[in-house]
Amino acid sequence: AQTVTQSQPEMSVQEAETVTLSCTYDTSESDYYLFWYKQPPSRQMILVIRQEAYKQQNATENRFSVNFQKAAKSFSLKISDSQLGDAAMYFCAYRIDYGGATNKLIFGTGTLLAVQP
Amino acid sequence: GAVVSQHPSWVICKSGTSVKIECRSLDFQATTMFWYRQFPKQSLMLMATSNEGSKATYEQGVEKDKFLINHASLTLSTLTVTSAHPEDSSFYICSAPHQAARNTIYFGEGSWLTVV
């Protein structure tokens, strides 16, 4: 079974600094997708970044980038120049794409990020 | 703007009654939608996969008679919590893959259910 593990329940970063959130996953599949979602206090789930497993290049979206290590099954999120608005719960997610479970997302337990002014 | 809309955002119901939550895909069709439940300070737990025109697929441990899912059209899925009890109080959130956006999965705003 596919699992997603986030080993950091809480993290804190100073405004303008950089922080890295960890995520590991377990799967026997070779083709899959990985995501980071942000959930602010409003509870709205917001897609931060996505990575296709077949791509070797790490995805980047402005201040957000990932370090995707396929062999190690690791998918960390780096937030550069942290802003107060980055404070939220961050979920790592894996997407299954086979059979009747198309587009099904499996979530990690989340990391609560606090940004200190 | 939102691409998946959920309604209502908040609902309070009495024990023993049923409550319906709607999930709509805006400007795109979704043959599949997903319903999650989230307890405070916890992750999203997948309850079921809603399939347009056919029965929903429930995750292990989720009571299908308690949580009725109907996907009557390509833009609407509904979750009905039947004979609600206080332990059903939770945050429910739906999602749908947007095929034209590389199957990016978008989430609704979520619905807070309180059973009193």
mmCIF file of N, CA and C in Angstrom, chain A residues 16-93:
data_model
loop_
_atom_site.group_PDB
_atom_site.id
_atom_site.type_symbol
_atom_site.label_atom_id
_atom_site.label_comp_id
_atom_site.label_asym_id
_atom_site.label_seq_id
_atom_site.Cartn_x
_atom_site.Cartn_y
_atom_site.Cartn_z
ATOM 1 N N ALA A 16 11.542 35.937 5.946
ATOM 2 C CA ALA A 16 12.632 36.151 4.979
ATOM 3 C C ALA A 16 13.665 35.020 4.962
ATOM 4 N N GLU A 17 13.549 34.091 5.897
ATOM 5 C CA GLU A 17 14.483 32.962 5.905
ATOM 6 C C GLU A 17 13.940 31.812 5.065
ATOM 7 N N THR A 18 14.736 30.758 5.004
ATOM 8 C CA THR A 18 14.368 29.579 4.206
ATOM 9 C C THR A 18 14.070 28.408 5.131
ATOM 10 N N VAL A 19 13.089 27.629 4.748
ATOM 11 C CA VAL A 19 12.718 26.447 5.541
ATOM 12 C C VAL A 19 12.466 25.277 4.595
ATOM 13 N N THR A 20 12.781 24.085 5.073
ATOM 14 C CA THR A 20 12.563 22.867 4.285
ATOM 15 C C THR A 20 11.663 21.909 5.044
ATOM 16 N N LEU A 21 10.604 21.488 4.386
ATOM 17 C CA LEU A 21 9.672 20.522 4.968
ATOM 18 C C LEU A 21 9.930 19.158 4.342
ATOM 19 N N SER A 22 9.963 18.139 5.173
ATOM 20 C CA SER A 22 10.312 16.797 4.703
ATOM 21 C C SER A 22 9.096 15.941 4.391
ATOM 22 N N CYS A 23 9.288 15.044 3.444
ATOM 23 C CA CYS A 23 8.233 14.090 3.080
ATOM 24 C C CYS A 23 8.889 12.854 2.486
ATOM 25 N N THR A 24 8.479 11.708 2.945
ATOM 26 C CA THR A 24 8.902 10.459 2.316
ATOM 27 C C THR A 24 7.659 9.660 1.980
ATOM 28 N N TYR A 25 7.800 8.769 1.034
ATOM 29 C CA TYR A 25 6.642 7.992 0.609
ATOM 30 C C TYR A 25 7.081 6.587 0.273
ATOM 31 N N ASP A 26 6.127 5.724 0.208
ATOM 32 C CA ASP A 26 6.427 4.335 -0.115
ATOM 33 C C ASP A 26 5.487 3.892 -1.229
ATOM 34 N N THR A 27 6.040 3.379 -2.283
ATOM 35 C CA THR A 27 5.239 2.884 -3.388
ATOM 36 C C THR A 27 6.061 1.904 -4.203
ATOM 37 N N SER A 28 5.362 1.008 -4.873
ATOM 38 C CA SER A 28 6.028 0.082 -5.771
ATOM 39 C C SER A 28 5.847 0.510 -7.228
ATOM 40 N N GLU A 29 5.113 1.608 -7.414
ATOM 41 C CA GLU A 29 4.865 2.117 -8.753
ATOM 42 C C GLU A 29 6.063 2.919 -9.258
ATOM 43 N N SER A 30 6.171 3.010 -10.577
ATOM 44 C CA SER A 30 7.246 3.815 -11.156
ATOM 45 C C SER A 30 6.722 5.141 -11.701
ATOM 46 N N ASP A 31 5.433 5.169 -12.008
ATOM 47 C CA ASP A 31 4.825 6.393 -12.524
ATOM 48 C C ASP A 31 3.787 6.912 -11.547
ATOM 49 N N TYR A 32 4.002 8.098 -11.073
ATOM 50 C CA TYR A 32 3.092 8.690 -10.097
ATOM 51 C C TYR A 32 3.362 10.180 -10.033
ATOM 52 N N TYR A 33 2.578 10.859 -9.237
ATOM 53 C CA TYR A 33 2.727 12.298 -9.053
ATOM 54 C C TYR A 33 2.835 12.594 -7.561
ATOM 55 N N LEU A 34 3.546 13.642 -7.265
ATOM 56 C CA LEU A 34 3.677 14.101 -5.881
ATOM 57 C C LEU A 34 3.270 15.564 -5.802
ATOM 58 N N PHE A 35 2.686 15.931 -4.697
ATOM 59 C CA PHE A 35 2.170 17.294 -4.536
ATOM 60 C C PHE A 35 2.478 17.813 -3.138
ATOM 61 N N TRP A 36 2.535 19.112 -3.050
ATOM 62 C CA TRP A 36 2.467 19.803 -1.766
ATOM 63 C C TRP A 36 1.248 20.708 -1.812
ATOM 64 N N TYR A 37 0.402 20.545 -0.792
ATOM 65 C CA TYR A 37 -0.764 21.400 -0.631
ATOM 66 C C TYR A 37 -0.601 22.219 0.646
ATOM 67 N N LYS A 38 -1.129 23.412 0.591
ATOM 68 C CA LYS A 38 -1.119 24.315 1.741
ATOM 69 C C LYS A 38 -2.549 24.472 2.240
ATOM 70 N N GLN A 39 -2.722 24.402 3.546
ATOM 71 C CA GLN A 39 -4.046 24.609 4.128
ATOM 72 C C GLN A 39 -3.949 25.698 5.195
ATOM 73 N N PRO A 40 -4.280 26.934 4.853
ATOM 74 C CA PRO A 40 -4.266 28.028 5.839
ATOM 75 C C PRO A 40 -5.424 27.880 6.812
ATOM 76 N N PRO A 41 -5.539 28.767 7.781
ATOM 77 C CA PRO A 41 -6.639 28.672 8.754
ATOM 78 C C PRO A 41 -8.031 28.646 8.125
ATOM 79 N N SER A 42 -8.172 29.179 6.937
ATOM 80 C CA SER A 42 -9.470 29.135 6.252
ATOM 81 C C SER A 42 -9.876 27.723 5.868
ATOM 82 N N ARG A 43 -8.912 26.806 5.914
ATOM 83 C CA ARG A 43 -9.133 25.380 5.591
ATOM 84 C C ARG A 43 -9.186 25.107 4.084
ATOM 85 N N GLN A 44 -9.089 26.135 3.268
ATOM 86 C CA GLN A 44 -9.068 25.911 1.824
ATOM 87 C C GLN A 44 -7.766 25.222 1.439
ATOM 88 N N MET A 45 -7.852 24.139 0.700
ATOM 89 C CA MET A 45 -6.665 23.423 0.240
ATOM 90 C C MET A 45 -6.139 24.087 -1.032
ATOM 91 N N ILE A 46 -4.898 24.489 -0.993
ATOM 92 C CA ILE A 46 -4.294 25.208 -2.107
ATOM 93 C C ILE A 46 -3.088 24.423 -2.621
ATOM 94 N N LEU A 47 -3.078 24.151 -3.918
ATOM 95 C CA LEU A 47 -1.939 23.448 -4.507
ATOM 96 C C LEU A 47 -0.737 24.378 -4.555
ATOM 97 N N VAL A 48 0.362 23.926 -3.984
ATOM 98 C CA VAL A 48 1.593 24.719 -3.971
ATOM 99 C C VAL A 48 2.488 24.333 -5.139
ATOM 100 N N ILE A 49 2.685 23.027 -5.310
ATOM 101 C CA ILE A 49 3.613 22.566 -6.333
ATOM 102 C C ILE A 49 3.365 21.089 -6.623
ATOM 103 N N ARG A 50 3.679 20.683 -7.838
ATOM 104 C CA ARG A 50 3.510 19.278 -8.214
ATOM 105 C C ARG A 50 4.766 18.787 -8.912
ATOM 106 N N GLN A 51 4.991 17.481 -8.821
ATOM 107 C CA GLN A 51 6.165 16.865 -9.436
ATOM 108 C C GLN A 51 5.740 15.562 -10.089
ATOM 109 N N GLU A 52 6.084 15.419 -11.362
ATOM 110 C CA GLU A 52 5.854 14.150 -12.030
ATOM 111 C C GLU A 52 7.051 13.247 -11.785
ATOM 112 N N ALA A 53 6.801 12.008 -11.435
ATOM 113 C CA ALA A 53 7.892 11.104 -11.075
ATOM 114 C C ALA A 53 8.835 10.828 -12.232
ATOM 115 N N TYR A 54 8.317 10.937 -13.459
ATOM 116 C CA TYR A 54 9.174 10.628 -14.611
ATOM 117 C C TYR A 54 10.118 11.775 -14.941
ATOM 118 N N LYS A 55 9.909 12.917 -14.328
ATOM 119 C CA LYS A 55 10.773 14.073 -14.575
ATOM 120 C C LYS A 55 11.919 14.108 -13.559
ATOM 121 N N GLN A 56 13.117 14.226 -14.048
ATOM 122 C CA GLN A 56 14.269 14.291 -13.149
ATOM 123 C C GLN A 56 14.452 15.688 -12.573
ATOM 124 N N GLN A 57 14.016 16.675 -13.339
ATOM 125 C CA GLN A 57 14.201 18.054 -12.892
ATOM 126 C C GLN A 57 13.233 18.377 -11.753
ATOM 127 N N ASN A 58 13.764 19.009 -10.721
ATOM 128 C CA ASN A 58 12.934 19.403 -9.605
ATOM 129 C C ASN A 58 12.010 20.558 -9.983
ATOM 130 N N ALA A 59 10.740 20.454 -9.551
ATOM 131 C CA ALA A 59 9.777 21.498 -9.852
ATOM 132 C C ALA A 59 10.048 22.745 -9.011
ATOM 133 N N THR A 60 9.755 23.893 -9.590
ATOM 134 C CA THR A 60 9.860 25.161 -8.857
ATOM 135 C C THR A 60 8.653 26.018 -9.208
ATOM 136 N N GLU A 61 8.203 26.770 -8.218
ATOM 137 C CA GLU A 61 7.112 27.727 -8.398
ATOM 138 C C GLU A 61 7.449 28.945 -7.551
ATOM 139 N N ASN A 62 8.083 29.906 -8.189
ATOM 140 C CA ASN A 62 8.461 31.140 -7.483
ATOM 141 C C ASN A 62 9.330 30.819 -6.270
ATOM 142 N N ARG A 63 8.851 31.095 -5.072
ATOM 143 C CA ARG A 63 9.674 30.880 -3.866
ATOM 144 C C ARG A 63 9.652 29.424 -3.385
ATOM 145 N N PHE A 64 8.870 28.604 -4.044
ATOM 146 C CA PHE A 64 8.719 27.214 -3.628
ATOM 147 C C PHE A 64 9.458 26.287 -4.587
ATOM 148 N N SER A 65 10.210 25.374 -4.039
ATOM 149 C CA SER A 65 10.894 24.391 -4.875
ATOM 150 C C SER A 65 10.926 23.064 -4.122
ATOM 151 N N VAL A 66 11.133 22.004 -4.879
ATOM 152 C CA VAL A 66 11.196 20.689 -4.258
ATOM 153 C C VAL A 66 12.549 20.051 -4.523
ATOM 154 N N ASN A 67 12.886 19.119 -3.644
ATOM 155 C CA ASN A 67 14.042 18.247 -3.848
ATOM 156 C C ASN A 67 13.483 16.833 -3.947
ATOM 157 N N PHE A 68 13.360 16.362 -5.179
ATOM 158 C CA PHE A 68 12.763 15.063 -5.447
ATOM 159 C C PHE A 68 13.869 14.044 -5.632
ATOM 160 N N GLN A 69 13.915 13.075 -4.732
ATOM 161 C CA GLN A 69 14.899 11.993 -4.798
ATOM 162 C C GLN A 69 14.122 10.681 -4.982
ATOM 163 N N LYS A 70 13.973 10.262 -6.245
ATOM 164 C CA LYS A 70 13.106 9.122 -6.532
ATOM 165 C C LYS A 70 13.611 7.835 -5.888
ATOM 166 N N ALA A 71 14.891 7.596 -5.978
ATOM 167 C CA ALA A 71 15.445 6.353 -5.426
ATOM 168 C C ALA A 71 15.250 6.295 -3.910
ATOM 169 N N ALA A 72 15.384 7.421 -3.272
ATOM 170 C CA ALA A 72 15.220 7.493 -1.822
ATOM 171 C C ALA A 72 13.765 7.675 -1.425
ATOM 172 N N LYS A 73 12.894 7.896 -2.410
ATOM 173 C CA LYS A 73 11.470 8.140 -2.163
ATOM 174 C C LYS A 73 11.307 9.295 -1.189
ATOM 175 N N SER A 74 11.951 10.385 -1.545
ATOM 176 C CA SER A 74 11.922 11.574 -0.717
ATOM 177 C C SER A 74 11.468 12.761 -1.556
ATOM 178 N N PHE A 75 10.688 13.643 -0.953
ATOM 179 C CA PHE A 75 10.090 14.768 -1.700
ATOM 180 C C PHE A 75 9.952 15.948 -0.741
ATOM 181 N N SER A 76 11.010 16.707 -0.576
ATOM 182 C CA SER A 76 10.984 17.811 0.392
ATOM 183 C C SER A 76 10.612 19.126 -0.296
ATOM 184 N N LEU A 77 10.030 20.011 0.469
ATOM 185 C CA LEU A 77 9.599 21.321 -0.028
ATOM 186 C C LEU A 77 10.458 22.400 0.604
ATOM 187 N N LYS A 78 11.034 23.248 -0.219
ATOM 188 C CA LYS A 78 11.818 24.368 0.283
ATOM 189 C C LYS A 78 11.059 25.654 0.014
ATOM 190 N N ILE A 79 10.897 26.435 1.067
ATOM 191 C CA ILE A 79 10.257 27.736 0.941
ATOM 192 C C ILE A 79 11.324 28.791 1.195
ATOM 193 N N SER A 80 11.583 29.595 0.198
ATOM 194 C CA SER A 80 12.601 30.638 0.312
ATOM 195 C C SER A 80 11.934 31.972 0.631
ATOM 196 N N ASP A 81 12.689 32.865 1.282
ATOM 197 C CA ASP A 81 12.173 34.203 1.586
ATOM 198 C C ASP A 81 10.777 34.095 2.221
ATOM 199 N N SER A 82 10.694 33.344 3.299
ATOM 200 C CA SER A 82 9.395 33.058 3.923
ATOM 201 C C SER A 82 8.631 34.339 4.260
ATOM 202 N N GLN A 83 7.341 34.265 4.033
ATOM 203 C CA GLN A 83 6.455 35.406 4.322
ATOM 204 C C GLN A 83 5.416 34.993 5.350
ATOM 205 N N LEU A 84 4.864 35.985 6.021
ATOM 206 C CA LEU A 84 3.867 35.703 7.058
ATOM 207 C C LEU A 84 2.699 34.895 6.496
ATOM 208 N N GLY A 85 2.371 35.156 5.243
ATOM 209 C CA GLY A 85 1.259 34.444 4.607
ATOM 210 C C GLY A 85 1.545 32.990 4.306
ATOM 211 N N ASP A 86 2.797 32.575 4.503
ATOM 212 C CA ASP A 86 3.133 31.168 4.283
ATOM 213 C C ASP A 86 2.745 30.305 5.481
ATOM 214 N N ALA A 87 2.413 30.934 6.585
ATOM 215 C CA ALA A 87 2.031 30.176 7.772
ATOM 216 C C ALA A 87 0.774 29.363 7.473
ATOM 217 N N ALA A 88 0.870 28.069 7.644
ATOM 218 C CA ALA A 88 -0.241 27.182 7.298
ATOM 219 C C ALA A 88 0.152 25.752 7.622
ATOM 220 N N MET A 89 -0.804 24.854 7.429
ATOM 221 C CA MET A 89 -0.500 23.431 7.470
ATOM 222 C C MET A 89 -0.122 23.025 6.053
ATOM 223 N N TYR A 90 0.962 22.276 5.929
ATOM 224 C CA TYR A 90 1.400 21.809 4.617
ATOM 225 C C TYR A 90 1.274 20.290 4.549
ATOM 226 N N PHE A 91 0.628 19.834 3.499
ATOM 227 C CA PHE A 91 0.442 18.401 3.299
ATOM 228 C C PHE A 91 1.178 17.940 2.049
ATOM 229 N N CYS A 92 1.917 16.873 2.220
ATOM 230 C CA CYS A 92 2.527 16.189 1.096
ATOM 231 C C CYS A 92 1.521 15.144 0.615
ATOM 232 N N ALA A 93 1.415 14.959 -0.686
ATOM 233 C CA ALA A 93 0.426 14.005 -1.201
ATOM 234 C C ALA A 93 0.977 13.242 -2.402
#
